[in-house]
Amino acid sequence: MSSQSMPAMDADLFGDVWNVLDSHDEKDLISAHNTLGDLDAVAKDIHSKRKHKSRTKHAKKKLDAPEPPPLDVATEEKRETEKLRERRDSRLIVDTSYQGPDVKLPITQSCIDAMIEWFLSGKILHYRYVEVILGAILEQFQEASILQDISVPKGKGAKLVVCGDTHGQLYDVLTIFRLNGMPSAANVFLFNGDYVDRGPNSCEVLLLLYSLKLAYPNYIFLNRGNHEQRRVNERYSFEEEVRRKYDPHIFDVIEDSFGYLPFCSVIDSHVLVLHGGLWEYGDVSLDELRMMCKIKELPKHRDITSLDRNMKVLECALWSDPRDIVGVRPSHRGAGVEWGTDVTKDFLAMNRLSMVIRSHEMVSEGFLVQHDNQLVTIFSASYYCGTNANKGAVMQWTRPADASEEVNASSTPLATTGLQYKFVQYLAEVDVVASKQVTNSRIHETCYHETLQKLRERVYVRRHELLLEFSKADAAHTGRVLKDAWCTAMDTGMGMQLRWLALLPYLAKVDEKGDVPYLEFLDRYHIKMDEKFTDRWRKHVVGEICGRIHAAAQDLTAAFNSMDEDGDGLVSYEEFCKTMKSYRLGLTDEQIYDMMRGLDTDGSSSISLGEFKERFSVEFDKTKGKAGDAHGDQIQVTPAPEPSSSSSSSSSDDDLVQEIARKICYGHHHPEKTLKRLFEKYAPVGHKHLTYMELVSLLTQYMPESNPEQLNTVARNVDTNHSGAISWQEFKTAFQVVDKHADSWVAPILEQLGRVIHLHRSGLMRAFRSMDLYDTHEVDEDQFKSVLAAMNMLLDHPLSEVQVKKLFHALDEDDDGQVNYTKFLAMFDVVDNKEH
């Protein structure tokens, strides 16, 4: 459905749902941080231990070699730091191709004007000048207190401008200065946090505000928001933007600067300004706030105990939200609290204040007055995230020139304070698009698609909870529920109250009786993965499992008999499960059961010898390994003569290949390793291919009775791209062990893999980046395994070591020992079966 055909109420519906889902995303962020917040540290520890173990193992291979000393982590880190410093120093050189502003201290208004013009042209500030700004702002911030006192300037036309969230939306920041002027003694600004994330120009917004703070330290003030935190920036877009435009070092310095930002400000001893809001304690005073220590990063929400008052108050200052309730309740965000009108009144009365100003929430008009006019929410990012048609606003504070001057008709006096305020609204992008109508059309369409995708992902993640709720409503086990029952189940199962009846046509089908087939609804959303990757991974995992089965005996009958413990000619589920677990393949009981069901073709709850032989075989498939499938192995040779059709298609030649494969694979616990050793034994040192003659020599070891001409025919069949030589990939493919119908039981394993990676992709990204010192977006096998091992440790082992190992090799397409983790984490996306 396009935005043009969407009725007006649908635009409102999806706008409302987007905002609810957005706040729940923050709750998921807090929950993920509680669960996997230490993933990068655990991964580094595992990686360090793996490296020491590897060194020890290598040393023990040498006779009389002493065990190596413990890995000196500090020395290694120092060495890496030196390398990174050298790399960074090279970036500090400003070459002649750079035509942007030359930033020198002290920063002047002309320099700021040049920066704005440069940013508007779509270009970034040079690395050297970013370091100049960040170094100077860190020095200035050292003296900042956690609570800053600000005065509304005196004089005709003088004002203090309070601004809310800007979230990397450069046009909004520039609109604010265009409407209000630049900072000066008569034009003071207070920005109330959330300068970064979500918008496309977070770097430019932050560098501009920091430069203004350096140029006008007494005329522009900055509060800290909940998005001035590392864990939030890692989850949303800011870290990615900084790495793309600069590097991880700049990101680290920026995060350091956030740790020095004040948490709140007081205007003329009458108005408290902070990003989030109030707290559960009824006796917090301004003096207590002044005495609190600033912290660079708040601890995990779960680690902030009820006794840790300082941390709880600071967390609430960044995360809390006002509601029309009495008292305080836990926040739906997972951090901070939700507080009511009585809490606002009591806090103001105790501290002799008149108003609280906060930001943190998008409001459609850019401002919202609540709690009997004693609380204001100000939000300054118009057309927020490109999905909302909201206005941006700022709050202008002025004071009459003298007591006899009448209050400005457009301003509201704040009783007994001598101050007055008014709201200034705007739409920052009105002047850069064709018209408001076109903008709203684009906004509604973007909101529609993003909201549906967020809902799909949440349905997929919570499908087990939803199934439980649907089952309760379906006492007759029909697989269907009434619409009202569907809505009630969605409320509970999704953990949020939305207008589900209005959303129903977009999410699920309603049958001719008006009921919702909920099983079909839950099956509709699944993880879609890159087909090339899943094909490679499937081959790796299936090959390992099938290889272990063949390794148990010298032929399939013997392998079957080894499973059939009671000798009744059938393998029961218990017998099959016991055997599979003895192979230590890392399969769950559910996965083993799915595999068993795939083997049990007649539905007898047992496996016969015939069913077993039908599924597992060692075979050579001539359709596999065609030209280009050798994973980049190229060799310049004279192509071998094309084999005659009679020899290449001969069934006796195929039988010979099967017999050779059986002899190679049976009895070996790791058939692929056996094949690899054979390949390397017969390939000349440093070569990645076998000639026909070398392969014939290898095959003669297993089939001495065969004549060389027959084995030469086999070699031509193995050489599927007709290059005249056999690559490792061709060799392995020719003699691999396969399950002919593996999809029936491999699919659930792939689904589990996709679900785990999709759910924890943010934490995994952080851990991979901690390993990737040079920002190459790649990690080696040991680093990859360390990160996944850390995830397993923290999540009760959702993936086995075998699955992790095979996962890496499936990702390593070119066999260079490196995988691109950014591409890997982007492979897993929730899709709607009805659209694919």
PDB file of N, CA and C in Angstrom, residues 428-509:
ATOM      1  N   ALA A 428      12.000  22.506   9.727  1.00  0.00           N
ATOM      2  CA  ALA A 428      13.322  22.861   9.227  1.00  0.00           C
ATOM      3  C   ALA A 428      13.509  22.567   7.753  1.00  0.00           C
ATOM      4  N   GLU A 429      12.825  21.567   7.223  1.00  0.00           N
ATOM      5  CA  GLU A 429      13.084  21.162   5.847  1.00  0.00           C
ATOM      6  C   GLU A 429      12.100  21.736   4.832  1.00  0.00           C
ATOM      7  N   VAL A 430      11.239  22.649   5.271  1.00  0.00           N
ATOM      8  CA  VAL A 430      10.257  23.213   4.343  1.00  0.00           C
ATOM      9  C   VAL A 430      10.944  23.883   3.161  1.00  0.00           C
ATOM     10  N   ASP A 431      12.111  24.505   3.412  1.00  0.00           N
ATOM     11  CA  ASP A 431      12.771  25.248   2.343  1.00  0.00           C
ATOM     12  C   ASP A 431      13.693  24.381   1.490  1.00  0.00           C
ATOM     13  N   VAL A 432      13.777  23.086   1.752  1.00  0.00           N
ATOM     14  CA  VAL A 432      14.662  22.243   0.938  1.00  0.00           C
ATOM     15  C   VAL A 432      13.903  21.131   0.231  1.00  0.00           C
ATOM     16  N   VAL A 433      12.574  21.181   0.284  1.00  0.00           N
ATOM     17  CA  VAL A 433      11.758  20.254  -0.491  1.00  0.00           C
ATOM     18  C   VAL A 433      10.757  21.053  -1.294  1.00  0.00           C
ATOM     19  N   ALA A 434      10.109  20.391  -2.232  1.00  0.00           N
ATOM     20  CA  ALA A 434       9.239  21.114  -3.148  1.00  0.00           C
ATOM     21  C   ALA A 434       8.070  21.785  -2.430  1.00  0.00           C
ATOM     22  N   SER A 435       7.440  21.063  -1.517  1.00  0.00           N
ATOM     23  CA  SER A 435       6.315  21.633  -0.785  1.00  0.00           C
ATOM     24  C   SER A 435       6.021  20.785   0.428  1.00  0.00           C
ATOM     25  N   LYS A 436       5.192  21.309   1.324  1.00  0.00           N
ATOM     26  CA  LYS A 436       4.838  20.558   2.531  1.00  0.00           C
ATOM     27  C   LYS A 436       4.094  19.278   2.173  1.00  0.00           C
ATOM     28  N   GLN A 437       3.241  19.330   1.142  1.00  0.00           N
ATOM     29  CA  GLN A 437       2.466  18.160   0.757  1.00  0.00           C
ATOM     30  C   GLN A 437       3.382  17.020   0.314  1.00  0.00           C
ATOM     31  N   VAL A 438       4.378  17.321  -0.508  1.00  0.00           N
ATOM     32  CA  VAL A 438       5.323  16.303  -0.965  1.00  0.00           C
ATOM     33  C   VAL A 438       6.097  15.745   0.216  1.00  0.00           C
ATOM     34  N   THR A 439       6.501  16.601   1.122  1.00  0.00           N
ATOM     35  CA  THR A 439       7.244  16.158   2.300  1.00  0.00           C
ATOM     36  C   THR A 439       6.415  15.206   3.148  1.00  0.00           C
ATOM     37  N   ASN A 440       5.160  15.573   3.407  1.00  0.00           N
ATOM     38  CA  ASN A 440       4.308  14.715   4.211  1.00  0.00           C
ATOM     39  C   ASN A 440       4.061  13.375   3.532  1.00  0.00           C
ATOM     40  N   SER A 441       3.925  13.384   2.233  1.00  0.00           N
ATOM     41  CA  SER A 441       3.734  12.135   1.505  1.00  0.00           C
ATOM     42  C   SER A 441       4.938  11.223   1.685  1.00  0.00           C
ATOM     43  N   ARG A 442       6.127  11.791   1.555  1.00  0.00           N
ATOM     44  CA  ARG A 442       7.355  11.005   1.735  1.00  0.00           C
ATOM     45  C   ARG A 442       7.475  10.516   3.171  1.00  0.00           C
ATOM     46  N   ILE A 443       7.160  11.409   4.118  1.00  0.00           N
ATOM     47  CA  ILE A 443       7.241  11.052   5.534  1.00  0.00           C
ATOM     48  C   ILE A 443       6.307   9.899   5.859  1.00  0.00           C
ATOM     49  N   HIS A 444       5.061   9.971   5.386  1.00  0.00           N
ATOM     50  CA  HIS A 444       4.081   8.934   5.693  1.00  0.00           C
ATOM     51  C   HIS A 444       4.474   7.588   5.096  1.00  0.00           C
ATOM     52  N   GLU A 445       4.996   7.616   3.889  1.00  0.00           N
ATOM     53  CA  GLU A 445       5.395   6.361   3.253  1.00  0.00           C
ATOM     54  C   GLU A 445       6.560   5.718   4.004  1.00  0.00           C
ATOM     55  N   THR A 446       7.542   6.528   4.373  1.00  0.00           N
ATOM     56  CA  THR A 446       8.684   6.004   5.129  1.00  0.00           C
ATOM     57  C   THR A 446       8.232   5.446   6.470  1.00  0.00           C
ATOM     58  N   CYS A 447       7.363   6.191   7.143  1.00  0.00           N
ATOM     59  CA  CYS A 447       6.854   5.752   8.443  1.00  0.00           C
ATOM     60  C   CYS A 447       6.101   4.438   8.311  1.00  0.00           C
ATOM     61  N   TYR A 448       5.291   4.320   7.277  1.00  0.00           N
ATOM     62  CA  TYR A 448       4.505   3.096   7.042  1.00  0.00           C
ATOM     63  C   TYR A 448       5.408   1.877   6.912  1.00  0.00           C
ATOM     64  N   HIS A 449       6.424   1.971   6.067  1.00  0.00           N
ATOM     65  CA  HIS A 449       7.305   0.823   5.826  1.00  0.00           C
ATOM     66  C   HIS A 449       8.163   0.511   7.050  1.00  0.00           C
ATOM     67  N   GLU A 450       8.701   1.538   7.707  1.00  0.00           N
ATOM     68  CA  GLU A 450       9.548   1.288   8.877  1.00  0.00           C
ATOM     69  C   GLU A 450       8.734   0.687  10.029  1.00  0.00           C
ATOM     70  N   THR A 451       7.519   1.161  10.195  1.00  0.00           N
ATOM     71  CA  THR A 451       6.677   0.645  11.275  1.00  0.00           C
ATOM     72  C   THR A 451       6.319  -0.815  11.036  1.00  0.00           C
ATOM     73  N   LEU A 452       5.941  -1.140   9.817  1.00  0.00           N
ATOM     74  CA  LEU A 452       5.618  -2.535   9.505  1.00  0.00           C
ATOM     75  C   LEU A 452       6.827  -3.446   9.743  1.00  0.00           C
ATOM     76  N   GLN A 453       8.012  -2.978   9.358  1.00  0.00           N
ATOM     77  CA  GLN A 453       9.207  -3.802   9.563  1.00  0.00           C
ATOM     78  C   GLN A 453       9.490  -3.994  11.050  1.00  0.00           C
ATOM     79  N   LYS A 454       9.334  -2.939  11.836  1.00  0.00           N
ATOM     80  CA  LYS A 454       9.532  -3.063  13.285  1.00  0.00           C
ATOM     81  C   LYS A 454       8.532  -4.055  13.880  1.00  0.00           C
ATOM     82  N   LEU A 455       7.272  -4.007  13.435  1.00  0.00           N
ATOM     83  CA  LEU A 455       6.264  -4.925  13.936  1.00  0.00           C
ATOM     84  C   LEU A 455       6.587  -6.364  13.547  1.00  0.00           C
ATOM     85  N   ARG A 456       7.021  -6.566  12.312  1.00  0.00           N
ATOM     86  CA  ARG A 456       7.384  -7.917  11.863  1.00  0.00           C
ATOM     87  C   ARG A 456       8.495  -8.495  12.733  1.00  0.00           C
ATOM     88  N   GLU A 457       9.502  -7.686  12.985  1.00  0.00           N
ATOM     89  CA  GLU A 457      10.625  -8.166  13.782  1.00  0.00           C
ATOM     90  C   GLU A 457      10.176  -8.523  15.188  1.00  0.00           C
ATOM     91  N   ARG A 458       9.289  -7.710  15.754  1.00  0.00           N
ATOM     92  CA  ARG A 458       8.853  -7.982  17.126  1.00  0.00           C
ATOM     93  C   ARG A 458       7.935  -9.203  17.166  1.00  0.00           C
ATOM     94  N   VAL A 459       7.092  -9.393  16.163  1.00  0.00           N
ATOM     95  CA  VAL A 459       6.261 -10.602  16.095  1.00  0.00           C
ATOM     96  C   VAL A 459       7.147 -11.835  16.020  1.00  0.00           C
ATOM     97  N   TYR A 460       8.175 -11.764  15.178  1.00  0.00           N
ATOM     98  CA  TYR A 460       9.078 -12.912  15.024  1.00  0.00           C
ATOM     99  C   TYR A 460       9.794 -13.224  16.339  1.00  0.00           C
ATOM    100  N   VAL A 461      10.299 -12.197  16.992  1.00  0.00           N
ATOM    101  CA  VAL A 461      11.050 -12.398  18.235  1.00  0.00           C
ATOM    102  C   VAL A 461      10.158 -12.964  19.337  1.00  0.00           C
ATOM    103  N   ARG A 462       8.895 -12.560  19.365  1.00  0.00           N
ATOM    104  CA  ARG A 462       8.002 -12.944  20.452  1.00  0.00           C
ATOM    105  C   ARG A 462       6.968 -13.992  20.025  1.00  0.00           C
ATOM    106  N   ARG A 463       7.278 -14.747  18.978  1.00  0.00           N
ATOM    107  CA  ARG A 463       6.281 -15.682  18.467  1.00  0.00           C
ATOM    108  C   ARG A 463       5.951 -16.795  19.466  1.00  0.00           C
ATOM    109  N   HIS A 464       6.900 -17.195  20.303  1.00  0.00           N
ATOM    110  CA  HIS A 464       6.598 -18.234  21.297  1.00  0.00           C
ATOM    111  C   HIS A 464       5.620 -17.707  22.350  1.00  0.00           C
ATOM    112  N   GLU A 465       5.831 -16.469  22.816  1.00  0.00           N
ATOM    113  CA  GLU A 465       4.898 -15.866  23.765  1.00  0.00           C
ATOM    114  C   GLU A 465       3.518 -15.693  23.125  1.00  0.00           C
ATOM    115  N   LEU A 466       3.514 -15.301  21.842  1.00  0.00           N
ATOM    116  CA  LEU A 466       2.245 -15.124  21.142  1.00  0.00           C
ATOM    117  C   LEU A 466       1.510 -16.452  20.973  1.00  0.00           C
ATOM    118  N   LEU A 467       2.248 -17.505  20.632  1.00  0.00           N
ATOM    119  CA  LEU A 467       1.623 -18.819  20.471  1.00  0.00           C
ATOM    120  C   LEU A 467       0.960 -19.264  21.773  1.00  0.00           C
ATOM    121  N   LEU A 468       1.610 -19.009  22.890  1.00  0.00           N
ATOM    122  CA  LEU A 468       1.040 -19.366  24.179  1.00  0.00           C
ATOM    123  C   LEU A 468      -0.274 -18.623  24.415  1.00  0.00           C
ATOM    124  N   GLU A 469      -0.307 -17.332  24.106  1.00  0.00           N
ATOM    125  CA  GLU A 469      -1.518 -16.548  24.312  1.00  0.00           C
ATOM    126  C   GLU A 469      -2.625 -16.962  23.349  1.00  0.00           C
ATOM    127  N   PHE A 470      -2.286 -17.235  22.101  1.00  0.00           N
ATOM    128  CA  PHE A 470      -3.283 -17.693  21.138  1.00  0.00           C
ATOM    129  C   PHE A 470      -3.856 -19.050  21.551  1.00  0.00           C
ATOM    130  N   SER A 471      -2.998 -19.916  22.033  1.00  0.00           N
ATOM    131  CA  SER A 471      -3.440 -21.252  22.448  1.00  0.00           C
ATOM    132  C   SER A 471      -4.439 -21.165  23.599  1.00  0.00           C
ATOM    133  N   LYS A 472      -4.222 -20.231  24.512  1.00  0.00           N
ATOM    134  CA  LYS A 472      -5.162 -20.047  25.625  1.00  0.00           C
ATOM    135  C   LYS A 472      -6.547 -19.652  25.109  1.00  0.00           C
ATOM    136  N   ALA A 473      -6.571 -18.868  24.047  1.00  0.00           N
ATOM    137  CA  ALA A 473      -7.843 -18.400  23.491  1.00  0.00           C
ATOM    138  C   ALA A 473      -8.483 -19.425  22.563  1.00  0.00           C
ATOM    139  N   ASP A 474      -7.742 -20.472  22.212  1.00  0.00           N
ATOM    140  CA  ASP A 474      -8.227 -21.480  21.255  1.00  0.00           C
ATOM    141  C   ASP A 474      -8.417 -22.808  21.977  1.00  0.00           C
ATOM    142  N   ALA A 475      -9.442 -22.882  22.817  1.00  0.00           N
ATOM    143  CA  ALA A 475      -9.665 -24.085  23.629  1.00  0.00           C
ATOM    144  C   ALA A 475      -9.963 -25.313  22.769  1.00  0.00           C
ATOM    145  N   ALA A 476     -10.544 -25.097  21.583  1.00  0.00           N
ATOM    146  CA  ALA A 476     -10.904 -26.228  20.713  1.00  0.00           C
ATOM    147  C   ALA A 476      -9.757 -26.643  19.791  1.00  0.00           C
ATOM    148  N   HIS A 477      -8.641 -25.966  19.882  1.00  0.00           N
ATOM    149  CA  HIS A 477      -7.453 -26.285  19.069  1.00  0.00           C
ATOM    150  C   HIS A 477      -7.754 -26.262  17.572  1.00  0.00           C
ATOM    151  N   THR A 478      -8.406 -25.194  17.141  1.00  0.00           N
ATOM    152  CA  THR A 478      -8.759 -25.059  15.726  1.00  0.00           C
ATOM    153  C   THR A 478      -7.686 -24.352  14.913  1.00  0.00           C
ATOM    154  N   GLY A 479      -6.749 -23.690  15.596  1.00  0.00           N
ATOM    155  CA  GLY A 479      -5.740 -22.903  14.902  1.00  0.00           C
ATOM    156  C   GLY A 479      -6.244 -21.532  14.510  1.00  0.00           C
ATOM    157  N   ARG A 480      -7.435 -21.165  15.025  1.00  0.00           N
ATOM    158  CA  ARG A 480      -8.041 -19.876  14.704  1.00  0.00           C
ATOM    159  C   ARG A 480      -8.580 -19.228  15.972  1.00  0.00           C
ATOM    160  N   VAL A 481      -8.616 -17.886  15.979  1.00  0.00           N
ATOM    161  CA  VAL A 481      -9.210 -17.150  17.091  1.00  0.00           C
ATOM    162  C   VAL A 481     -10.039 -16.007  16.531  1.00  0.00           C
ATOM    163  N   LEU A 482     -10.966 -15.523  17.341  1.00  0.00           N
ATOM    164  CA  LEU A 482     -11.747 -14.351  16.959  1.00  0.00           C
ATOM    165  C   LEU A 482     -10.853 -13.111  16.927  1.00  0.00           C
ATOM    166  N   LYS A 483     -11.307 -12.096  16.210  1.00  0.00           N
ATOM    167  CA  LYS A 483     -10.510 -10.864  16.097  1.00  0.00           C
ATOM    168  C   LYS A 483     -10.194 -10.261  17.466  1.00  0.00           C
ATOM    169  N   ASP A 484     -11.219 -10.190  18.321  1.00  0.00           N
ATOM    170  CA  ASP A 484     -11.014  -9.604  19.647  1.00  0.00           C
ATOM    171  C   ASP A 484      -9.995 -10.415  20.448  1.00  0.00           C
ATOM    172  N   ALA A 485     -10.085 -11.742  20.324  1.00  0.00           N
ATOM    173  CA  ALA A 485      -9.131 -12.604  21.033  1.00  0.00           C
ATOM    174  C   ALA A 485      -7.725 -12.411  20.475  1.00  0.00           C
ATOM    175  N   TRP A 486      -7.635 -12.203  19.167  1.00  0.00           N
ATOM    176  CA  TRP A 486      -6.326 -11.946  18.536  1.00  0.00           C
ATOM    177  C   TRP A 486      -5.722 -10.659  19.110  1.00  0.00           C
ATOM    178  N   CYS A 487      -6.551  -9.628  19.220  1.00  0.00           N
ATOM    179  CA  CYS A 487      -6.071  -8.335  19.750  1.00  0.00           C
ATOM    180  C   CYS A 487      -5.614  -8.470  21.202  1.00  0.00           C
ATOM    181  N   THR A 488      -6.390  -9.203  22.000  1.00  0.00           N
ATOM    182  CA  THR A 488      -6.020  -9.395  23.406  1.00  0.00           C
ATOM    183  C   THR A 488      -4.712 -10.159  23.524  1.00  0.00           C
ATOM    184  N   ALA A 489      -4.561 -11.203  22.711  1.00  0.00           N
ATOM    185  CA  ALA A 489      -3.329 -11.996  22.722  1.00  0.00           C
ATOM    186  C   ALA A 489      -2.140 -11.154  22.272  1.00  0.00           C
ATOM    187  N   MET A 490      -2.334 -10.268  21.298  1.00  0.00           N
ATOM    188  CA  MET A 490      -1.253  -9.396  20.834  1.00  0.00           C
ATOM    189  C   MET A 490      -0.851  -8.419  21.929  1.00  0.00           C
ATOM    190  N   ASP A 491      -1.818  -7.889  22.661  1.00  0.00           N
ATOM    191  CA  ASP A 491      -1.520  -7.000  23.793  1.00  0.00           C
ATOM    192  C   ASP A 491      -0.558  -7.667  24.772  1.00  0.00           C
ATOM    193  N   THR A 492      -0.921  -8.891  25.161  1.00  0.00           N
ATOM    194  CA  THR A 492      -0.137  -9.599  26.180  1.00  0.00           C
ATOM    195  C   THR A 492       1.158 -10.160  25.613  1.00  0.00           C
ATOM    196  N   GLY A 493       1.050 -10.840  24.481  1.00  0.00           N
ATOM    197  CA  GLY A 493       2.220 -11.503  23.906  1.00  0.00           C
ATOM    198  C   GLY A 493       3.279 -10.549  23.406  1.00  0.00           C
ATOM    199  N   MET A 494       2.856  -9.395  22.894  1.00  0.00           N
ATOM    200  CA  MET A 494       3.817  -8.408  22.387  1.00  0.00           C
ATOM    201  C   MET A 494       4.304  -7.484  23.485  1.00  0.00           C
ATOM    202  N   GLY A 495       3.610  -7.471  24.624  1.00  0.00           N
ATOM    203  CA  GLY A 495       4.038  -6.622  25.731  1.00  0.00           C
ATOM    204  C   GLY A 495       3.797  -5.157  25.492  1.00  0.00           C
ATOM    205  N   MET A 496       2.807  -4.828  24.652  1.00  0.00           N
ATOM    206  CA  MET A 496       2.490  -3.420  24.394  1.00  0.00           C
ATOM    207  C   MET A 496       1.048  -3.310  23.937  1.00  0.00           C
ATOM    208  N   GLN A 497       0.414  -2.230  24.312  1.00  0.00           N
ATOM    209  CA  GLN A 497      -0.966  -2.000  23.923  1.00  0.00           C
ATOM    210  C   GLN A 497      -1.005  -1.046  22.743  1.00  0.00           C
ATOM    211  N   LEU A 498      -1.415  -1.590  21.601  1.00  0.00           N
ATOM    212  CA  LEU A 498      -1.537  -0.804  20.379  1.00  0.00           C
ATOM    213  C   LEU A 498      -2.950  -0.953  19.832  1.00  0.00           C
ATOM    214  N   ARG A 499      -3.242  -0.221  18.791  1.00  0.00           N
ATOM    215  CA  ARG A 499      -4.554  -0.339  18.138  1.00  0.00           C
ATOM    216  C   ARG A 499      -4.512  -1.547  17.205  1.00  0.00           C
ATOM    217  N   TRP A 500      -4.525  -2.728  17.827  1.00  0.00           N
ATOM    218  CA  TRP A 500      -4.304  -3.962  17.069  1.00  0.00           C
ATOM    219  C   TRP A 500      -5.395  -4.224  16.036  1.00  0.00           C
ATOM    220  N   LEU A 501      -6.618  -3.859  16.337  1.00  0.00           N
ATOM    221  CA  LEU A 501      -7.702  -4.100  15.391  1.00  0.00           C
ATOM    222  C   LEU A 501      -7.465  -3.318  14.098  1.00  0.00           C
ATOM    223  N   ALA A 502      -6.966  -2.083  14.240  1.00  0.00           N
ATOM    224  CA  ALA A 502      -6.654  -1.275  13.050  1.00  0.00           C
ATOM    225  C   ALA A 502      -5.437  -1.824  12.324  1.00  0.00           C
ATOM    226  N   LEU A 503      -4.517  -2.447  13.057  1.00  0.00           N
ATOM    227  CA  LEU A 503      -3.300  -2.992  12.445  1.00  0.00           C
ATOM    228  C   LEU A 503      -3.506  -4.380  11.838  1.00  0.00           C
ATOM    229  N   LEU A 504      -4.583  -5.049  12.230  1.00  0.00           N
ATOM    230  CA  LEU A 504      -4.812  -6.430  11.801  1.00  0.00           C
ATOM    231  C   LEU A 504      -4.716  -6.630  10.285  1.00  0.00           C
ATOM    232  N   PRO A 505      -5.356  -5.790   9.450  1.00  0.00           N
ATOM    233  CA  PRO A 505      -5.283  -6.025   7.991  1.00  0.00           C
ATOM    234  C   PRO A 505      -3.871  -5.956   7.425  1.00  0.00           C
ATOM    235  N   TYR A 506      -2.966  -5.247   8.118  1.00  0.00           N
ATOM    236  CA  TYR A 506      -1.598  -5.105   7.633  1.00  0.00           C
ATOM    237  C   TYR A 506      -0.696  -6.259   8.075  1.00  0.00           C
ATOM    238  N   LEU A 507      -1.142  -7.026   9.068  1.00  0.00           N
ATOM    239  CA  LEU A 507      -0.273  -8.039   9.663  1.00  0.00           C
ATOM    240  C   LEU A 507      -0.739  -9.464   9.433  1.00  0.00           C
ATOM    241  N   ALA A 508      -2.042  -9.695   9.399  1.00  0.00           N
ATOM    242  CA  ALA A 508      -2.550 -11.069   9.355  1.00  0.00           C
ATOM    243  C   ALA A 508      -3.743 -11.174   8.419  1.00  0.00           C
ATOM    244  N   LYS A 509      -4.054 -12.400   8.041  1.00  0.00           N
ATOM    245  CA  LYS A 509      -5.193 -12.680   7.176  1.00  0.00           C
ATOM    246  C   LYS A 509      -6.405 -13.004   8.045  1.00  0.00           C
TER     247      LYS A 509
END
